[in-house]
Short mmCIF file of C-alpha atoms in Angstrom, two decimals:
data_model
loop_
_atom_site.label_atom_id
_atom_site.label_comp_id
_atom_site.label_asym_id
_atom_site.label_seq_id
_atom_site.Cartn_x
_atom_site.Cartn_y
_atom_site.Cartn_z
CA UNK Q 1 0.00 0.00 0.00
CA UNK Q 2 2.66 2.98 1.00
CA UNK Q 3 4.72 1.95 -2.30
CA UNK Q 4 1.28 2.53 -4.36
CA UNK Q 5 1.05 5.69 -2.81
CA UNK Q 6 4.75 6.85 -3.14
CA UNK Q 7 3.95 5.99 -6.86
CA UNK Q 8 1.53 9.02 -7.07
CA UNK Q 9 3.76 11.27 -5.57
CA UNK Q 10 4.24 14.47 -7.62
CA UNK Q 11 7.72 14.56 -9.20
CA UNK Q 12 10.14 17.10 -8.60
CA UNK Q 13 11.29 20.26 -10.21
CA UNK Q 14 14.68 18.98 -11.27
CA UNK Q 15 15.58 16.03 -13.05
CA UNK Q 16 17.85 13.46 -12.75
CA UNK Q 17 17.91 12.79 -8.75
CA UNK Q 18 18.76 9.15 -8.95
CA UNK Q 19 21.59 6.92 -10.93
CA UNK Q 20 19.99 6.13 -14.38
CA UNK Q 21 18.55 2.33 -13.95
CA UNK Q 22 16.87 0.17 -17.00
CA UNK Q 23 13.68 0.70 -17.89
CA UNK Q 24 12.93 -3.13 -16.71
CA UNK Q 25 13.39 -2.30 -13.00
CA UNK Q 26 11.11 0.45 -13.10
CA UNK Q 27 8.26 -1.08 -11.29
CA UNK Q 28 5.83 1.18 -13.16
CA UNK Q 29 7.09 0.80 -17.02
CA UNK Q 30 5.64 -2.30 -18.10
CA UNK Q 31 7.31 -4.47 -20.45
CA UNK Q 32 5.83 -4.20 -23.71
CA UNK Q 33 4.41 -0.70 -23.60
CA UNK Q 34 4.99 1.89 -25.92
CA UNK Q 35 7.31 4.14 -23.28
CA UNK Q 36 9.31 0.91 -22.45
CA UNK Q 37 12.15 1.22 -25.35
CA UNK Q 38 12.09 4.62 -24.85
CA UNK Q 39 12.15 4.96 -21.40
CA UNK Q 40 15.33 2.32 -21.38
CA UNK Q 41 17.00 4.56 -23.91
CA UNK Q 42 16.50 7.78 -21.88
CA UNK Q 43 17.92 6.20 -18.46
CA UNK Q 44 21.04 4.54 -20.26
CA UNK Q 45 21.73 7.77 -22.01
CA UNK Q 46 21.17 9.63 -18.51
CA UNK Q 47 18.44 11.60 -20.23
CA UNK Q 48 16.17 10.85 -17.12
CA UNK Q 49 16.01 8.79 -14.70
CA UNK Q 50 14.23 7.16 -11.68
CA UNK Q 51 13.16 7.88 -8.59
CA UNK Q 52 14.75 6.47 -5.25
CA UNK Q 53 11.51 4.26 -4.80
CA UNK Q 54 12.24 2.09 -8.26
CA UNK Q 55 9.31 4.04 -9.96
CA UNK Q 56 9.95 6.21 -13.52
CA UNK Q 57 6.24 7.65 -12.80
CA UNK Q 58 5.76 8.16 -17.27
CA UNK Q 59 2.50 9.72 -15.83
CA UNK Q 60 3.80 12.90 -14.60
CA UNK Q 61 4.16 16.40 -15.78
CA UNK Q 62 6.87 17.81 -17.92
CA UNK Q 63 7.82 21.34 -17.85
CA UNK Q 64 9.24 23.83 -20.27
CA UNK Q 65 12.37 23.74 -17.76
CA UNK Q 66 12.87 20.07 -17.13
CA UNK Q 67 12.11 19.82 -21.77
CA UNK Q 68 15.04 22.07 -22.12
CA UNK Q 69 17.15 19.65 -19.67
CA UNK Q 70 16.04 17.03 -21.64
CA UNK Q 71 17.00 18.21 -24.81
CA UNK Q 72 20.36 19.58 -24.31
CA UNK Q 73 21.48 16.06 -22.44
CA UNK Q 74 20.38 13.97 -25.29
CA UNK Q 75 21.58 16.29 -28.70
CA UNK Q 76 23.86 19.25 -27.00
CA UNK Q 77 25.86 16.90 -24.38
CA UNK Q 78 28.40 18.66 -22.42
CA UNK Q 79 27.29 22.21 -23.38
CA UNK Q 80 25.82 22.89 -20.69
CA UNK Q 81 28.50 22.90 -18.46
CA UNK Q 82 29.97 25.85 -20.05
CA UNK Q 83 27.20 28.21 -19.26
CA UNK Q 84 27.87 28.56 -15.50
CA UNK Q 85 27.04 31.70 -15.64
CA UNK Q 86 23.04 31.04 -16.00
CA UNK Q 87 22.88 28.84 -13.17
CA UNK Q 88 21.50 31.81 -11.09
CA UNK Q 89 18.75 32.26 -13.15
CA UNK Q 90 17.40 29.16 -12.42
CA UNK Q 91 18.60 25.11 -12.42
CA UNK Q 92 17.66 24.62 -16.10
CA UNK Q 93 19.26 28.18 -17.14
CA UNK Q 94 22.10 26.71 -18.31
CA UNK Q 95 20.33 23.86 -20.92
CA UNK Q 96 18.37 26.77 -21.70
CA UNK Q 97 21.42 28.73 -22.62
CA UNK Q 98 22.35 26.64 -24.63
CA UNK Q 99 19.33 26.22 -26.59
CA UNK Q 100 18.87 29.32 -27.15
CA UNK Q 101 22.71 29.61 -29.37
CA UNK Q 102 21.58 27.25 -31.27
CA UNK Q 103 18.43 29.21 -32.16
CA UNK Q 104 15.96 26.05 -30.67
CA UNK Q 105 14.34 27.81 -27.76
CA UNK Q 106 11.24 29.49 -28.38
CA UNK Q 107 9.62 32.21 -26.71
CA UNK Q 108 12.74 34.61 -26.46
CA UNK Q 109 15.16 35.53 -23.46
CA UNK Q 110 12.93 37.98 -21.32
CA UNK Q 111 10.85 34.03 -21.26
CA UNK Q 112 13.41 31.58 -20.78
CA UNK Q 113 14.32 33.75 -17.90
CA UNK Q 114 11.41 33.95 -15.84
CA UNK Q 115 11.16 30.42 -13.83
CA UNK Q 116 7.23 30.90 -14.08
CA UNK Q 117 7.21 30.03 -17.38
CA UNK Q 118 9.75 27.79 -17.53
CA UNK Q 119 8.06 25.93 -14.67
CA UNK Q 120 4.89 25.44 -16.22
CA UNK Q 121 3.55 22.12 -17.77
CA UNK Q 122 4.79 21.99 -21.19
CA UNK Q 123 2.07 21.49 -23.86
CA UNK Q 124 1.84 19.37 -27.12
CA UNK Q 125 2.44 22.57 -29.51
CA UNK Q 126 5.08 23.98 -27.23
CA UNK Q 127 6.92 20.66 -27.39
CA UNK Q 128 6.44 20.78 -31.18
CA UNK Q 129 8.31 23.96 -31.25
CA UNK Q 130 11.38 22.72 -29.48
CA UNK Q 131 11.20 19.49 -31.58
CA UNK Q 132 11.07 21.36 -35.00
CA UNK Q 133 13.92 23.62 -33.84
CA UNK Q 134 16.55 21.34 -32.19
CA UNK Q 135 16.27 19.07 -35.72
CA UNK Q 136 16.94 21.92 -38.11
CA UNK Q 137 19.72 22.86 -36.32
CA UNK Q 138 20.99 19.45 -36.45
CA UNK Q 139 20.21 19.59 -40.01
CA UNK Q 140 16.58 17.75 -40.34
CA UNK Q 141 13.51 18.54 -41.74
CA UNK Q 142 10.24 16.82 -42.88
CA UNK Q 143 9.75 16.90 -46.89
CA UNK Q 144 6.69 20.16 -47.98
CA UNK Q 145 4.76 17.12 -49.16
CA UNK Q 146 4.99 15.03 -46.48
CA UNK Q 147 3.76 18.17 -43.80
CA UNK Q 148 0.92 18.79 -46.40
CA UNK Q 149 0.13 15.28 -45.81
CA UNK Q 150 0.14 15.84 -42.18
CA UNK Q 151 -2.19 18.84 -42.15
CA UNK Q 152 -4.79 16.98 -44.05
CA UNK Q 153 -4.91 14.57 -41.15
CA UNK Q 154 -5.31 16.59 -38.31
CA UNK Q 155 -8.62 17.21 -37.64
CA UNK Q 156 -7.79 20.69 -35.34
CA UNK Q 157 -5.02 21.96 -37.39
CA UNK Q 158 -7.02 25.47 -37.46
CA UNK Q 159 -6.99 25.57 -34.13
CA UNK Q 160 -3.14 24.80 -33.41
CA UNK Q 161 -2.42 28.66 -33.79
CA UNK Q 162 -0.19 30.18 -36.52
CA UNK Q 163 2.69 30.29 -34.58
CA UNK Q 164 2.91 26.36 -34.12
CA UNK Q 165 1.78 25.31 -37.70
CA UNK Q 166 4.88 24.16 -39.29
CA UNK Q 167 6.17 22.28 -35.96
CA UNK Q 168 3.51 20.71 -35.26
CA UNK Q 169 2.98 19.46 -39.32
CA UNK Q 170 7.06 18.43 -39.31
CA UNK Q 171 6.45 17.02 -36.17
CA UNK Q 172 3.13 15.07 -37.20
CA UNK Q 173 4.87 14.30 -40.52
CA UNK Q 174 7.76 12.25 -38.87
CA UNK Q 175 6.01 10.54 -36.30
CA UNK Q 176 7.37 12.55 -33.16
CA UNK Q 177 3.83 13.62 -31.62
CA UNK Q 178 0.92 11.49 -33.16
CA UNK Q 179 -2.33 12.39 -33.20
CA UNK Q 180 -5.24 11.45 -30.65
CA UNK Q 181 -7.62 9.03 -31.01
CA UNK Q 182 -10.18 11.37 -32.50
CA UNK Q 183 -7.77 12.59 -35.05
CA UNK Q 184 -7.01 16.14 -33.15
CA UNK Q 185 -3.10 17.27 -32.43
CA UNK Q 186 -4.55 18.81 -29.47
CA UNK Q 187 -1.88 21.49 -28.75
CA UNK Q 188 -2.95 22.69 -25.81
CA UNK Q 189 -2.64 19.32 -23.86
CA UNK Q 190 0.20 18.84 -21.87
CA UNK Q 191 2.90 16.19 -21.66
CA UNK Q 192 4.31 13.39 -19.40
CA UNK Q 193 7.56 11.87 -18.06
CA UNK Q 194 6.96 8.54 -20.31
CA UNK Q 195 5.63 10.86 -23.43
CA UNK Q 196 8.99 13.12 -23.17
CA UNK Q 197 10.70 9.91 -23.25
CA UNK Q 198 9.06 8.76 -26.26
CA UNK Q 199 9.87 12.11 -28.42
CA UNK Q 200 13.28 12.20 -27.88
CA UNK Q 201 13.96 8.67 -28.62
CA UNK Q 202 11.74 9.08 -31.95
CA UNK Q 203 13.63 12.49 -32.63
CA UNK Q 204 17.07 10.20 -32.38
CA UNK Q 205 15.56 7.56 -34.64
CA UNK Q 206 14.71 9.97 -37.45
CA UNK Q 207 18.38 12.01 -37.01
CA UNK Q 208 20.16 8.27 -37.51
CA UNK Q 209 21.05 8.91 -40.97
CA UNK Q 210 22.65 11.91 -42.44
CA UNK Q 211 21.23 15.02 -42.08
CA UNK Q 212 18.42 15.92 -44.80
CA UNK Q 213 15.09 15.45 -44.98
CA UNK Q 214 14.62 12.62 -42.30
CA UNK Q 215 12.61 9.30 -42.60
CA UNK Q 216 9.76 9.26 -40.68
CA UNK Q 217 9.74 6.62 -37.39
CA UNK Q 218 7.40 3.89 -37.48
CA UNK Q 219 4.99 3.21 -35.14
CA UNK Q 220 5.67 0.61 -32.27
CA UNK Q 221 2.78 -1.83 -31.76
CA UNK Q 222 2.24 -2.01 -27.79
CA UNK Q 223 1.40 -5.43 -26.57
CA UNK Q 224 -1.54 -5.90 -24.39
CA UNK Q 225 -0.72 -5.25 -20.82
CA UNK Q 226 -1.54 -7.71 -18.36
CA UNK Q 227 -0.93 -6.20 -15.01
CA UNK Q 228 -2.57 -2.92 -13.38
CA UNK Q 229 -0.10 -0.38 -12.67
CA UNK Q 230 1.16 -1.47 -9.70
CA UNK Q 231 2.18 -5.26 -11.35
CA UNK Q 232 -0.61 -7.17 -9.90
CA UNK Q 233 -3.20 -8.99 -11.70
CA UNK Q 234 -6.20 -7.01 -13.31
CA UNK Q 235 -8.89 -8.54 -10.48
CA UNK Q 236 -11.77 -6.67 -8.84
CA UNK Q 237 -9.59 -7.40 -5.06
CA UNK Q 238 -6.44 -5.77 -6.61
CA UNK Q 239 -8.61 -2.90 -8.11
CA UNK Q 240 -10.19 -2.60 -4.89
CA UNK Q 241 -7.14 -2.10 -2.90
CA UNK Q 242 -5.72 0.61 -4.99
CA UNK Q 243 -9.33 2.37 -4.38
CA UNK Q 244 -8.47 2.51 -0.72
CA UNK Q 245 -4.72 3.97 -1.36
CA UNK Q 246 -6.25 6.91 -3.46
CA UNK Q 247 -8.66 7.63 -0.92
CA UNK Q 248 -5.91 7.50 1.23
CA UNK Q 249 -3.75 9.99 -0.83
CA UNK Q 250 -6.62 12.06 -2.04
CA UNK Q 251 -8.98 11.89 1.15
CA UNK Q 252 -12.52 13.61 1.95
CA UNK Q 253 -12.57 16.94 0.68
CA UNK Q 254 -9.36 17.46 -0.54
CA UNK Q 255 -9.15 20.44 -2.62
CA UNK Q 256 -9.46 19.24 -6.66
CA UNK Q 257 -8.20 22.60 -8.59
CA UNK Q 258 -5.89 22.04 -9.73
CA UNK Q 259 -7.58 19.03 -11.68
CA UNK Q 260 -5.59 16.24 -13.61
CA UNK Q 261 -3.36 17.70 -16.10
CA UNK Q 262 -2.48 13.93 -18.68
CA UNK Q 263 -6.65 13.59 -18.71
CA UNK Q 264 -6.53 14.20 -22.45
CA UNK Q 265 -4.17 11.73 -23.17
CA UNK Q 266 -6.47 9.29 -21.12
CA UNK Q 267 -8.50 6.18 -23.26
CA UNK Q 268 -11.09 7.65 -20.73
CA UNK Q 269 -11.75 10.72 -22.70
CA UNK Q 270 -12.63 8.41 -26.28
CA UNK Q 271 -15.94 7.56 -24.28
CA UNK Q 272 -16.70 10.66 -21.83
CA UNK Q 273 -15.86 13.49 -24.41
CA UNK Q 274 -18.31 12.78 -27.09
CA UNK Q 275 -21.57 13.53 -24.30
CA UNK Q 276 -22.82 17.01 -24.71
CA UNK Q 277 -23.40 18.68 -21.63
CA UNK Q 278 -26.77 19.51 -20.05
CA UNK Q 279 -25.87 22.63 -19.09
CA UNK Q 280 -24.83 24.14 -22.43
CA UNK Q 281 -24.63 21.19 -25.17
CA UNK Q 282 -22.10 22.63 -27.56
CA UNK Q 283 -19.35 21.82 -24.53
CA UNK Q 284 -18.01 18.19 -23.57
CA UNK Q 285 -17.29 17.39 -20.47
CA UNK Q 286 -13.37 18.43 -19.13
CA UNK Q 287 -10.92 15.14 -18.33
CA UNK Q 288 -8.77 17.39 -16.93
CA UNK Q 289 -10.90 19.40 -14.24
CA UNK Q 290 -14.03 18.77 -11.76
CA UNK Q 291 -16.14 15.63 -12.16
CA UNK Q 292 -14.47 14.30 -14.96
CA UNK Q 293 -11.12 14.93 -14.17
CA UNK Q 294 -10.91 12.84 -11.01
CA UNK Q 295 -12.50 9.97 -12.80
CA UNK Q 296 -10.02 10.23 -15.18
CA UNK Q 297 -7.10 10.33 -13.09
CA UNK Q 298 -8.49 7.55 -11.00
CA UNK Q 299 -8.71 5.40 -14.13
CA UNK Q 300 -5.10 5.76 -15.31
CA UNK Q 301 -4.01 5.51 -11.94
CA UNK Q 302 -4.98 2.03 -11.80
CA UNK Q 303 -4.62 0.80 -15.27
CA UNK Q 304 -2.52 2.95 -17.02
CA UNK Q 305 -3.14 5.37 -20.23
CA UNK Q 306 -1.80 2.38 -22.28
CA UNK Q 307 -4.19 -0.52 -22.83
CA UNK Q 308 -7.04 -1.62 -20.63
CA UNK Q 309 -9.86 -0.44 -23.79
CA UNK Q 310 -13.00 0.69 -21.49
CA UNK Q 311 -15.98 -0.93 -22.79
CA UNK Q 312 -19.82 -0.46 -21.77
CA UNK Q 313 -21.42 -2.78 -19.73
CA UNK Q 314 -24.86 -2.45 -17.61
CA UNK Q 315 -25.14 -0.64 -14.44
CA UNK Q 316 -25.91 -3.80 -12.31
CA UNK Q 317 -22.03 -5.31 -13.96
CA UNK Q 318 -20.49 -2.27 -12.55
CA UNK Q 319 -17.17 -3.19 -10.55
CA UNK Q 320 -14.99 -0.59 -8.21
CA UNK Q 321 -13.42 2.09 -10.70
CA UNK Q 322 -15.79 1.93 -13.27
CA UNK Q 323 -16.83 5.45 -14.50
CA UNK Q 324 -20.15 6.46 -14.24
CA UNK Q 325 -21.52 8.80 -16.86
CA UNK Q 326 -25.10 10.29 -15.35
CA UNK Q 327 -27.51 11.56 -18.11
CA UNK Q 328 -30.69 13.63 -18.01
CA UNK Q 329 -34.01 12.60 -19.90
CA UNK Q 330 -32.36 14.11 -23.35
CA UNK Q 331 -29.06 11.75 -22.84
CA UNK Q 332 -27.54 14.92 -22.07
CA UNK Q 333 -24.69 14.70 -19.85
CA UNK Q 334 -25.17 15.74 -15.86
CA UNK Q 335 -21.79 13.89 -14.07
CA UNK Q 336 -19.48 12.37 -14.30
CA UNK Q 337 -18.11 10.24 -11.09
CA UNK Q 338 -16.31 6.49 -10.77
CA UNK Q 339 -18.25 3.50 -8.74
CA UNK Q 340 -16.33 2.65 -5.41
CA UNK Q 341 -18.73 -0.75 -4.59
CA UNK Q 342 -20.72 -3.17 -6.08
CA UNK Q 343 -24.18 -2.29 -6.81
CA UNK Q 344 -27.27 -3.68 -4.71
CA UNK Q 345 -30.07 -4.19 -6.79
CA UNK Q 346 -33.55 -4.90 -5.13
CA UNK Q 347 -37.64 -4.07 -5.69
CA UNK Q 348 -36.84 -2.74 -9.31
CA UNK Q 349 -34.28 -0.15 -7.74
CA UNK Q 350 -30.01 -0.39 -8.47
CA UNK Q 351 -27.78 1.83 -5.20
CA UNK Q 352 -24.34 2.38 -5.66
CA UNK Q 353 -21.71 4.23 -4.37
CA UNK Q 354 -18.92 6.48 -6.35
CA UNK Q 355 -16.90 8.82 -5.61
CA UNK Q 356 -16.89 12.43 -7.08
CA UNK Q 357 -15.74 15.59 -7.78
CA UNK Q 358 -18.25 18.74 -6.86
CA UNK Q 359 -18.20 22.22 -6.07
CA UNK Q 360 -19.74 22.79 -2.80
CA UNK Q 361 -18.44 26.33 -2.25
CA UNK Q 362 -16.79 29.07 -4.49
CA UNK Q 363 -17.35 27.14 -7.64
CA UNK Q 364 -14.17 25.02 -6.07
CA UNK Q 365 -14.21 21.57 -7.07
CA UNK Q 366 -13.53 18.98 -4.03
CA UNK Q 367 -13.31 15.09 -4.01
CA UNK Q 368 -15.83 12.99 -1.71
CA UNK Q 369 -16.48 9.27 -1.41
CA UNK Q 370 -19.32 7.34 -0.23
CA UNK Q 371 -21.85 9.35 -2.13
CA UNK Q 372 -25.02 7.61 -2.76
CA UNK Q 373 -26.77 7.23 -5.93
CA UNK Q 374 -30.31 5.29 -6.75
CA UNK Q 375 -32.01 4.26 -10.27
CA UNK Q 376 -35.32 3.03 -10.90
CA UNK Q 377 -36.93 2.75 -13.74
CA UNK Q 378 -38.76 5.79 -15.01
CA UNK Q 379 -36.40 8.22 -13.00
CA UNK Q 380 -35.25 11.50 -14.21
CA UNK Q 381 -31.78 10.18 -14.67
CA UNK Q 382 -30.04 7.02 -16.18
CA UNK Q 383 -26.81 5.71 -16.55
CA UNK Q 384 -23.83 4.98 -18.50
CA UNK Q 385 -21.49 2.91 -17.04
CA UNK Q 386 -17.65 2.41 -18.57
CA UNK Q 387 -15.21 -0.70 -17.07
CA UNK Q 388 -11.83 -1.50 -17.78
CA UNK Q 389 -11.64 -4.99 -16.49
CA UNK Q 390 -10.68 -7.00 -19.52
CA UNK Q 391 -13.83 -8.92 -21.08
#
């Protein structure tokens, strides 16, 4: 239980705390997964590394700061340790630096500069930018036809904002950032440990040849996981226990903000998105804040945002950390909250139990458990209900 819990821990600002270590003894990095070659590359390479607990956490944020880190270890080694000077900036000041003479850090100095922005979740289009730049200074580029091609795919690509367009099409085009499962780039999302893994070993895979316009990287087929994310078997007693170590780590009316920043890379979104909302039906539901947010989280905490499809079943099926999707008498979407128990069905009626996210005061989202839910037939509200237990 307090190793589950150590592996939610938020990661810290700098990178690098702990000797580099395989990616197989990371007890979180399953073998098979798309981050494991990656992930194996970064800590040989001393791109990143692990924590003192055994655990990579590929789930957590990446910053602009810990990017530039990143960056400069893998395709600028060395360089950084001439820029002394810019350690008083800030820790990453001196990748940064460096970055920035090679004309591959976006954003300018009076931004690289301020630790607020460098300390701030990096997002898909910002990662893009640094991409694009650090491989034409090394001398690679994706082919004019080949970005066309990779415009006409993204389904958003109006919405990635003029300044991003030709990073995020080279970046498409070679197979750096893919798409999401809708089609979208989604620019604005952010990034993970795992994910920052990912790109740079793709970015070294297209640079292998001479520079030029590089090949682009095929895509690794991920086999099936078998475990949850903690390495033990996918059954409702294992999925139970890691129920009681979030409540434990997130407990009664813990303060949700700050939301779940990876939500919209989460398999959880493909099904919760697509609802329009009751209370104004052009929007879909957030998997990054209130209601659906903790759901979301909750989900990938236990199996992962690799594998583990969720597929429908009926509200009497329902198993601890399903997600419940609640749905006035127009199927339009009211909540959005994750079943803690199994339900008791009796006289025609089905109770449950989930937990949630609501705002009880100053529009402020906070988490409870135990909360009690009832359907009968003919009731103003019915019930979608999402599982990730394999079939």
């Amino acid at each position: 239980m307090k190793r589950f819990i150590t592996l939610l821990l938020t990661l810290s600002l700098c990178l690098g705390l702990c000797a580099p270590a395989a990616a197989a003894e990371f007890s979180d990095v399953r073998a098979g997964s798309a981050f494991q070659d990656a992930i194996q590359f970064c800590a040989e390479k001393g791109i990143l590394s692990g924590y003192a607990d055994g655990t990579f956490q590929p789930g957590a944020a990446v910053t602009r700061a810990q990017f530039c880190v990143m960056l400069v270890r893998a395709f600028y080694p060395g360089e950084a340790e001439a820029q002394g000077k810019w350690k008083s900036t800030g820790w990453y000041a001196p990748s940064a630096a460096v970055l920035a003479e090679h004309k591959a850090l976006p954003y300018g100095e009076k931004h690289w500069t301020d630790p607020e922005v460098m300390g701030g979740q990096i997002t898909r289009r910002d990662m893009a930018l640094f991409i694009a730049n650090v491989m034409k200074d090394k001398g690679y580029s994706a082919s004019e036809e080949a970005k066309k091609a990779a415009q006409a795919k993204i389904t958003d690509f109006d919405a990635v904002g003029e300044y991003y367009e030709d990073a995020v099409k080279t970046v498409f085009a070679l197979g750096i950032i893919t798409g999401m499962s809708d089609g979208s780039f989604s620019g604005k999302g952010t990034m993970t440990r795992g994910q920052g893994a990912v790109v740079i070993y793709r970015m070294t895979q297209c640079m292998s040849a001479a520079p030029g316009t590089a090949a682009p990287v095929e895509e690794k087929q991920e086999t099936a996981p078998t475990t949850l994310l903690n390495g033990k078997a996918p059954t409702e007693e294992n999925v139970a226990e890691m129920m009681e170590a979030l409540r434990e780590m997130y407990p009664e009316g813990t303060n949700f903000a700050a939301g779940y920043a990876q939500g919209n890379n989460s398999p959880v979104r493909e099904k919760t998105y697509p609802y329009a909302r009751m209370r104004d039906p052009n929007t879909h539901t957030s998997n990054t804040e209130g209601c659906g947010g903790w759901s979301t989280l909750i989900s990938d905490t236990i199996f992962g945002q690799v594998g583990f499809p969720l597929r429908k079943v009926t509200l009497a099926e329902a198993r601890p950390s399903d997600v419940m999707v609640q749905l006035d008498e127009n199927g339009l979407l009211v909540h959005v909250a994750t079943i803690t128990e199994r339900p008791k069905v009796e006289d025609g009626k089905i109770s449950f139990v989930v937990t949630e996210a609501a705002t009880d005061d100053e529009d402020v989202y906070h988490l409870h458990w135990d909360c009690p839910y009832t359907w009968k037939d003919g009731g103003k509200y019915t019930y979608d209900i999402y599982t990730r237990f394999p079939g």
